[in-house]
Amino acid sequence: MKRIILLGLMALAVSNVAAQKSNSLKKAFQNKFYIGTAMNLEQIHGTDTKSVEIIKKQFSSIVSENCMKSMYLQPQEGKFFFDDADKFVEFGEKNKMFIIGHTLIWHSQAPDWFFVDKDGKNVSPGVLKQRMKNHITTVVSRYKGRVKGWDVVNEAIMEDGSYRKSKFYEILGEEFIPLAFKYAQEADPNAELYYNDYNEWHPGKVKTVTQLVKDLKSKGIRIDGVGMQAHVGMDTPSINEYEKAILAYAKTGVKVNITELEISALPSPWGTSANVSDKVAYDEKMNPYKNGLPKDVQTQWENRYQDFFKLFLKQKNNIRRVTLWGVTDNQSWKNDFPIKGRTDYPLLFDRQFNAKPVVEKLIKLAETK
Ligand code: 9MR
């Protein structure tokens, strides 16, 4: 009788170990790459307790979805607001996470004052350099040694490979990118520094971004990674195109971060733009799954996630981190982009805070690869 109980207990212990091994993304991927999520304000301040539980259990890395953008950190010249960002960094430290700051230099969500003088005219190159330096130095030094990686420059290149005609570009030309990296490096020599962009599998972008990495390196300026935002759809881009881009970036000697990952289950009026100013009017036909995904679409969506993760696992030596752009479907920006007011299903946790079946499948994939 005793032996039977003992055997029973042993079996229970073994199955517990097995369950433990496979009960979170964080554990399953720990020897592959960091697996992260973006955090919004409710999560950072702990009011969304259910999401916070998921984040602690499932993810090994976090990035600020909005609160470290320059319009929030420095709404007026010289007047910094750090309350949200401080909380975000504290959360990451407390939970031993790899903390990412997003983003230092981005044309969008930069405060208007950044580029103009008191008469509203563009400032001189010298003034803009000073403002960039002050912003980057103040922010990066505050979190020195704590924020482990920075999206230094975000979305500066267009799909055809040309430079985006942003205010930074208009006033400083291409030079604004090496300058931003130099200022960040000076402020925290040990932080990883990244260039981050969407549609970076596009051949035109691949060409210019790889050249950019080479140019920075030849100037003796450090760049550690390219962040490939992964705001992808059901068909575009192809896994093959995506892999080619990963290999091209890796060949320049940097790591690839898969950033801002989510897979929209909805029809798209165009490819996979993540340019926040590209919006399309609401159309009932474009919002077909208000009450849930039909089984066939659900299966197709799960397969698409698995195909991407198979690629990430295959390329794990080139990939440092895979970060989801949010936790639950209802929190995703995709419900309002590119068409406002739709019901999308792009993330790994549903509107009731439950892990979707795909989570278990991704865990299994990680454990068998
Ligand atoms: O998810 C972010 C959303 O909440 C903001 O309203 C939006 C505008 O700042 O930015 C979203 O995140 C963007 C990211 O910072 C950069 N790449 C594209 C993302 C989606 O627009």
Coordinates of C-alpha atoms and ligand atoms in Angstrom, one line a residue:
M1 CA 0.0 0.0 0.0
K2 CA 2.8 2.3 1.0
R3 CA 4.6 1.6 -2.2
I4 CA 1.6 2.4 -4.3
I5 CA 1.2 5.8 -2.5
L6 CA 4.9 6.4 -3.0
L7 CA 4.8 5.6 -6.7
G8 CA 1.7 7.8 -7.0
L9 CA 3.5 10.7 -5.3
M10 CA 6.5 10.2 -7.6
A11 CA 4.3 10.2 -10.7
L12 CA 2.7 13.4 -9.4
A13 CA 6.0 15.0 -8.8
V14 CA 7.2 14.0 -12.4
S15 CA 4.0 15.4 -14.0
N16 CA 4.4 18.6 -11.9
V17 CA 7.9 19.1 -13.2
A18 CA 6.6 18.5 -16.8
A19 CA 3.7 20.9 -16.2
Q20 CA 6.1 23.5 -14.6
K21 CA 8.5 23.1 -17.5
S22 CA 5.7 24.0 -20.0
N23 CA 3.6 26.4 -18.0
S24 CA 5.0 29.7 -19.3
L25 CA 6.4 31.3 -22.4
K26 CA 9.2 32.7 -20.3
K27 CA 10.4 29.3 -19.1
A28 CA 9.9 27.6 -22.5
F29 CA 12.0 30.3 -24.3
Q30 CA 14.6 30.9 -21.6
N31 CA 17.5 29.3 -23.5
K32 CA 16.4 30.7 -26.9
F33 CA 15.8 34.5 -26.7
Y34 CA 14.0 37.0 -24.4
I35 CA 10.3 36.9 -24.8
G36 CA 8.7 40.2 -24.0
T37 CA 5.6 42.4 -24.1
A38 CA 4.8 46.1 -24.3
M39 CA 3.3 47.6 -21.2
N40 CA 0.6 50.3 -21.1
L41 CA -0.1 52.7 -18.3
E42 CA -2.8 50.6 -16.5
Q43 CA -0.2 47.7 -16.3
I44 CA 2.6 50.0 -15.3
H45 CA 0.6 51.4 -12.4
G46 CA -0.8 48.0 -11.5
T47 CA -4.5 48.9 -11.8
D48 CA -4.9 46.2 -14.5
T49 CA -4.0 43.4 -12.0
K50 CA -5.0 40.5 -14.3
S51 CA -2.6 41.7 -17.1
V52 CA 0.1 42.2 -14.5
E53 CA -0.2 38.6 -13.4
I54 CA 0.2 37.5 -17.0
I55 CA 3.2 39.7 -17.6
K56 CA 5.0 38.4 -14.5
K57 CA 4.3 34.8 -15.3
Q58 CA 4.9 34.8 -19.0
F59 CA 7.4 37.4 -20.0
S60 CA 11.2 37.9 -19.4
S61 CA 11.4 41.4 -21.0
I62 CA 9.2 44.5 -21.1
V63 CA 9.1 47.7 -23.2
S64 CA 7.1 50.8 -22.7
E65 CA 4.3 51.1 -25.2
N66 CA 4.0 54.9 -24.9
C67 CA 5.3 56.5 -21.7
M68 CA 8.9 56.9 -22.9
K69 CA 8.1 58.7 -26.1
S70 CA 9.5 62.2 -26.2
M71 CA 6.2 64.1 -26.1
Y72 CA 5.5 62.4 -22.7
L73 CA 9.0 62.6 -21.3
Q74 CA 9.6 66.2 -22.2
P75 CA 6.3 67.9 -23.0
Q76 CA 7.9 71.3 -22.6
E77 CA 11.6 72.2 -23.2
G78 CA 13.5 71.3 -20.0
K79 CA 10.4 70.1 -18.2
F80 CA 10.7 66.4 -17.9
F81 CA 8.0 64.0 -16.6
F82 CA 9.4 60.7 -15.4
D83 CA 6.7 59.4 -13.1
D84 CA 5.3 56.7 -15.5
A85 CA 8.7 55.8 -16.9
D86 CA 10.1 55.4 -13.3
K87 CA 7.3 53.0 -12.4
F88 CA 7.9 51.0 -15.5
V89 CA 11.6 50.6 -14.8
E90 CA 10.9 49.7 -11.1
F91 CA 8.4 47.0 -12.3
G92 CA 11.0 45.5 -14.6
E93 CA 13.7 45.5 -12.0
K94 CA 11.5 44.0 -9.3
N95 CA 10.6 41.2 -11.6
K96 CA 14.1 40.7 -13.0
M97 CA 13.2 41.6 -16.6
F98 CA 15.2 42.7 -19.5
I99 CA 14.0 46.3 -19.8
I100 CA 13.7 48.2 -23.1
G101 CA 13.2 51.9 -23.6
H102 CA 11.1 53.0 -26.5
T103 CA 12.0 55.4 -28.1
L104 CA 14.5 58.3 -28.1
I105 CA 14.3 59.8 -31.5
W106 CA 11.0 59.3 -33.5
H107 CA 9.3 61.8 -35.8
S108 CA 5.9 60.9 -34.5
Q109 CA 4.9 61.8 -30.9
A110 CA 7.8 64.2 -30.6
P111 CA 6.6 67.4 -29.0
D112 CA 6.1 70.3 -31.4
W113 CA 8.5 72.6 -29.6
F114 CA 11.4 70.3 -30.4
F115 CA 11.8 71.6 -33.9
V116 CA 10.8 75.2 -33.8
D117 CA 11.9 78.5 -32.3
K118 CA 9.6 81.0 -30.5
D119 CA 8.3 82.3 -33.8
G120 CA 7.4 78.8 -35.0
K121 CA 10.3 78.6 -37.5
N122 CA 12.5 75.6 -37.9
V123 CA 15.5 75.8 -35.5
S124 CA 19.0 75.7 -36.8
P125 CA 20.9 72.4 -37.1
G126 CA 23.0 73.5 -34.1
V127 CA 19.9 74.0 -31.9
L128 CA 18.3 70.7 -32.9
K129 CA 21.5 68.8 -32.1
Q130 CA 21.6 70.5 -28.7
R131 CA 18.0 69.5 -28.0
M132 CA 18.6 65.9 -29.2
K133 CA 21.7 65.7 -27.0
N134 CA 19.9 67.1 -24.0
H135 CA 16.9 64.8 -24.4
I136 CA 18.9 61.7 -25.0
T137 CA 21.5 62.4 -22.3
T138 CA 18.9 63.2 -19.6
V139 CA 16.7 60.2 -20.3
V140 CA 19.4 57.6 -20.9
S141 CA 21.5 58.7 -17.9
R142 CA 18.5 58.6 -15.6
Y143 CA 18.1 54.9 -16.3
K144 CA 21.8 54.1 -16.8
G145 CA 22.5 50.4 -16.1
R146 CA 18.8 49.7 -15.5
V147 CA 17.3 50.1 -19.0
K148 CA 19.3 47.4 -20.9
G149 CA 18.4 48.4 -24.4
W150 CA 17.1 51.5 -26.2
D151 CA 15.3 52.0 -29.5
V152 CA 17.5 54.9 -30.3
V153 CA 16.0 55.9 -33.6
N154 CA 12.6 54.7 -34.8
E155 CA 11.1 54.6 -38.3
A156 CA 13.5 56.8 -40.2
I157 CA 13.5 54.9 -43.5
M158 CA 10.7 54.5 -46.1
E159 CA 9.8 51.3 -47.9
D160 CA 11.6 52.4 -51.1
G161 CA 14.8 52.9 -49.1
S162 CA 14.7 56.6 -49.0
Y163 CA 15.0 58.6 -45.8
R164 CA 11.7 59.7 -44.3
K165 CA 11.3 63.5 -44.7
S166 CA 10.8 64.1 -41.0
K167 CA 11.7 67.3 -39.2
F168 CA 14.9 65.6 -38.0
Y169 CA 15.9 64.9 -41.6
E170 CA 14.7 68.3 -42.9
I171 CA 16.9 70.1 -40.4
L172 CA 19.9 67.8 -40.0
G173 CA 19.9 65.4 -43.0
E174 CA 21.0 61.8 -42.5
E175 CA 23.4 62.9 -39.8
F176 CA 20.7 62.9 -37.1
I177 CA 21.0 59.1 -36.9
P178 CA 24.7 58.8 -36.1
L179 CA 24.3 61.7 -33.7
A180 CA 21.5 60.0 -31.8
F181 CA 23.5 56.8 -31.4
K182 CA 26.6 58.7 -30.3
Y183 CA 24.7 60.7 -27.6
A184 CA 23.1 57.5 -26.3
Q185 CA 26.4 55.6 -26.2
E186 CA 28.0 58.4 -24.3
A187 CA 25.2 58.5 -21.8
D188 CA 25.2 54.7 -21.1
P189 CA 28.2 52.9 -22.6
N190 CA 26.8 49.5 -21.6
A191 CA 23.2 49.8 -22.9
E192 CA 22.4 48.0 -26.1
L193 CA 21.4 50.4 -28.9
Y194 CA 19.0 49.6 -31.6
Y195 CA 17.5 51.0 -34.8
N196 CA 13.8 50.0 -35.0
D197 CA 11.3 50.2 -37.9
Y198 CA 8.2 48.6 -39.4
N199 CA 8.1 46.7 -42.7
E200 CA 11.8 46.0 -42.4
W201 CA 11.5 42.9 -44.6
H202 CA 10.8 45.3 -47.5
P203 CA 13.8 45.0 -49.9
G204 CA 14.2 48.8 -50.1
K205 CA 14.3 49.1 -46.3
V206 CA 16.7 46.2 -46.0
K207 CA 19.1 47.8 -48.4
T208 CA 19.2 51.2 -46.6
V209 CA 19.1 49.8 -43.0
T210 CA 21.9 47.4 -43.6
Q211 CA 23.9 50.3 -45.2
L212 CA 23.1 52.4 -42.2
V213 CA 24.4 49.8 -39.8
K214 CA 27.6 49.5 -41.8
D215 CA 28.0 53.3 -41.9
L216 CA 27.6 53.6 -38.2
K217 CA 30.1 50.9 -37.5
S218 CA 32.6 52.4 -39.9
K219 CA 32.4 55.7 -38.0
G220 CA 33.1 53.8 -34.8
I221 CA 29.6 54.3 -33.5
R222 CA 28.1 51.3 -31.8
I223 CA 24.8 49.8 -32.9
D224 CA 23.9 46.4 -31.3
G225 CA 20.7 45.5 -32.9
V226 CA 18.0 46.1 -35.5
G227 CA 14.5 46.0 -34.2
M228 CA 12.2 44.5 -36.8
Q229 CA 8.7 45.6 -35.9
A230 CA 6.3 42.7 -36.6
H231 CA 2.9 44.3 -37.2
V232 CA 2.0 41.6 -39.6
G233 CA -1.1 40.2 -41.2
M234 CA -2.4 36.8 -42.2
D235 CA -0.6 36.7 -45.5
T236 CA 1.9 39.5 -45.7
P237 CA 4.9 39.3 -45.4
S238 CA 5.9 35.8 -46.4
I239 CA 8.0 33.9 -43.9
N240 CA 10.6 33.6 -46.6
E241 CA 10.8 37.3 -47.1
Y242 CA 11.1 37.8 -43.3
E243 CA 13.9 35.3 -43.0
K244 CA 15.9 36.9 -45.8
A245 CA 15.7 40.2 -43.9
I246 CA 16.8 38.6 -40.6
L247 CA 19.8 37.1 -42.4
A248 CA 20.7 40.3 -44.1
Y249 CA 20.7 42.2 -40.8
A250 CA 22.6 39.5 -39.0
K251 CA 25.2 39.5 -41.7
T252 CA 26.1 43.1 -40.8
G253 CA 27.1 41.8 -37.3
V254 CA 24.1 43.0 -35.2
K255 CA 21.5 41.0 -33.4
V256 CA 17.9 41.1 -34.6
N257 CA 15.1 42.0 -32.2
I258 CA 11.6 41.0 -33.3
T259 CA 9.7 43.9 -31.8
E260 CA 6.1 45.0 -31.7
L261 CA 4.8 41.5 -32.7
E262 CA 1.1 41.0 -33.3
I263 CA -0.8 39.2 -36.1
S264 CA -4.0 40.9 -37.2
A265 CA -6.8 38.4 -38.0
L266 CA -8.7 41.1 -39.9
P267 CA -8.7 42.0 -43.6
S268 CA -6.3 44.8 -44.4
P269 CA -7.0 47.6 -46.8
W270 CA -3.4 47.4 -47.8
G271 CA -0.3 45.5 -46.7
T272 CA 1.2 45.9 -43.2
S273 CA 1.9 49.6 -42.7
A274 CA 2.4 50.7 -39.1
N275 CA 2.6 54.3 -40.0
V276 CA 0.2 55.8 -37.4
S277 CA -1.0 58.6 -39.7
D278 CA -2.3 56.2 -42.3
K279 CA -6.0 55.7 -41.5
V280 CA -8.9 54.4 -43.5
A281 CA -12.7 55.1 -43.0
Y282 CA -14.8 52.5 -41.1
D283 CA -16.6 50.0 -43.3
E284 CA -18.8 47.3 -41.9
K285 CA -17.4 44.7 -44.4
M286 CA -13.9 45.3 -42.9
N287 CA -15.1 44.3 -39.4
P288 CA -16.3 40.8 -40.0
Y289 CA -15.6 39.0 -36.7
K290 CA -17.3 41.2 -34.0
N291 CA -18.4 38.1 -32.0
G292 CA -15.3 36.0 -32.4
L293 CA -13.2 34.3 -35.0
P294 CA -14.7 31.5 -37.1
K295 CA -13.0 28.2 -36.6
D296 CA -11.2 28.2 -40.0
V297 CA -9.8 31.7 -39.4
Q298 CA -8.8 30.8 -35.9
T299 CA -6.8 27.8 -37.2
Q300 CA -5.2 29.9 -40.0
W301 CA -4.2 32.6 -37.4
E302 CA -2.7 30.0 -35.0
N303 CA -0.8 28.5 -37.9
R304 CA 0.6 31.9 -38.8
Y305 CA 1.9 32.4 -35.3
Q306 CA 3.5 29.0 -35.2
D307 CA 5.1 29.6 -38.6
F308 CA 6.6 32.8 -37.3
F309 CA 7.9 31.2 -34.1
K310 CA 9.3 28.3 -36.1
L311 CA 11.3 30.9 -38.0
F312 CA 12.4 32.7 -34.9
L313 CA 13.5 29.4 -33.3
K314 CA 15.4 28.5 -36.5
Q315 CA 17.1 31.8 -36.4
K316 CA 17.6 31.9 -32.6
N317 CA 21.3 32.5 -32.9
N318 CA 20.6 35.8 -34.7
I319 CA 17.7 36.8 -32.5
R320 CA 18.1 38.4 -29.1
R321 CA 14.5 39.1 -28.3
V322 CA 10.9 38.6 -29.5
T323 CA 8.5 41.2 -28.0
L324 CA 4.7 41.1 -28.4
W325 CA 3.0 44.5 -28.8
G326 CA 0.7 44.1 -25.8
V327 CA -0.9 41.4 -23.7
T328 CA -4.7 41.0 -24.4
D329 CA -6.7 41.6 -27.6
N330 CA -8.8 44.4 -26.3
Q331 CA -5.7 46.5 -25.4
S332 CA -4.2 46.3 -28.9
W333 CA -3.8 49.4 -31.0
K334 CA -4.9 47.2 -33.9
N335 CA -8.6 47.6 -32.9
D336 CA -8.3 51.1 -34.1
F337 CA -5.7 50.8 -36.9
P338 CA -5.8 51.2 -39.9
I339 CA -9.6 51.4 -39.4
K340 CA -11.1 52.8 -36.1
G341 CA -13.5 50.7 -34.1
R342 CA -12.9 47.2 -35.3
T343 CA -12.7 44.0 -33.2
D344 CA -9.3 42.4 -33.8
Y345 CA -7.6 39.3 -32.3
P346 CA -3.9 39.9 -32.8
L347 CA -2.4 39.0 -29.4
L348 CA -1.8 35.8 -27.3
F349 CA -4.3 36.5 -24.5
D350 CA -8.0 37.0 -25.1
R351 CA -10.4 39.6 -23.8
Q352 CA -11.1 37.6 -20.7
F353 CA -7.4 37.5 -19.9
N354 CA -7.1 33.8 -20.8
A355 CA -4.1 32.4 -22.6
K356 CA -5.3 31.4 -26.1
P357 CA -4.7 27.8 -27.2
V358 CA -1.8 29.0 -29.3
V359 CA 0.3 29.8 -26.2
E360 CA 0.5 26.1 -25.3
K361 CA 1.4 25.4 -28.9
L362 CA 4.3 27.9 -28.9
I363 CA 5.5 26.5 -25.6
K364 CA 5.6 23.0 -27.1
L365 CA 7.4 24.3 -30.2
A366 CA 10.1 25.9 -28.0
E367 CA 10.6 22.8 -26.1
T368 CA 11.0 20.6 -29.1
K369 CA 13.2 22.8 -31.2
Ligands
9MR1 O1 0.7 51.2 -29.6 C1 1.0 52.5 -29.6 C2 -0.3 53.3 -29.5 O2 -0.9 53.1 -28.3 C3 -0.1 54.8 -29.8 O3 -1.3 55.5 -29.8 C4 0.7 55.0 -31.1 C5 1.0 56.4 -31.4 O4 2.1 56.8 -30.7 O5 1.9 54.2 -31.0 C6 1.7 52.9 -30.9 O6 2.9 52.2 -31.0 C7 3.7 52.4 -32.2 C8 5.2 52.3 -31.8 O7 5.5 53.2 -30.8 C9 6.1 52.5 -33.0 N1 5.7 51.6 -34.1 C10 4.3 51.6 -34.5 C11 3.4 51.3 -33.2 C12 2.0 51.3 -33.7 O8 1.6 52.5 -34.2

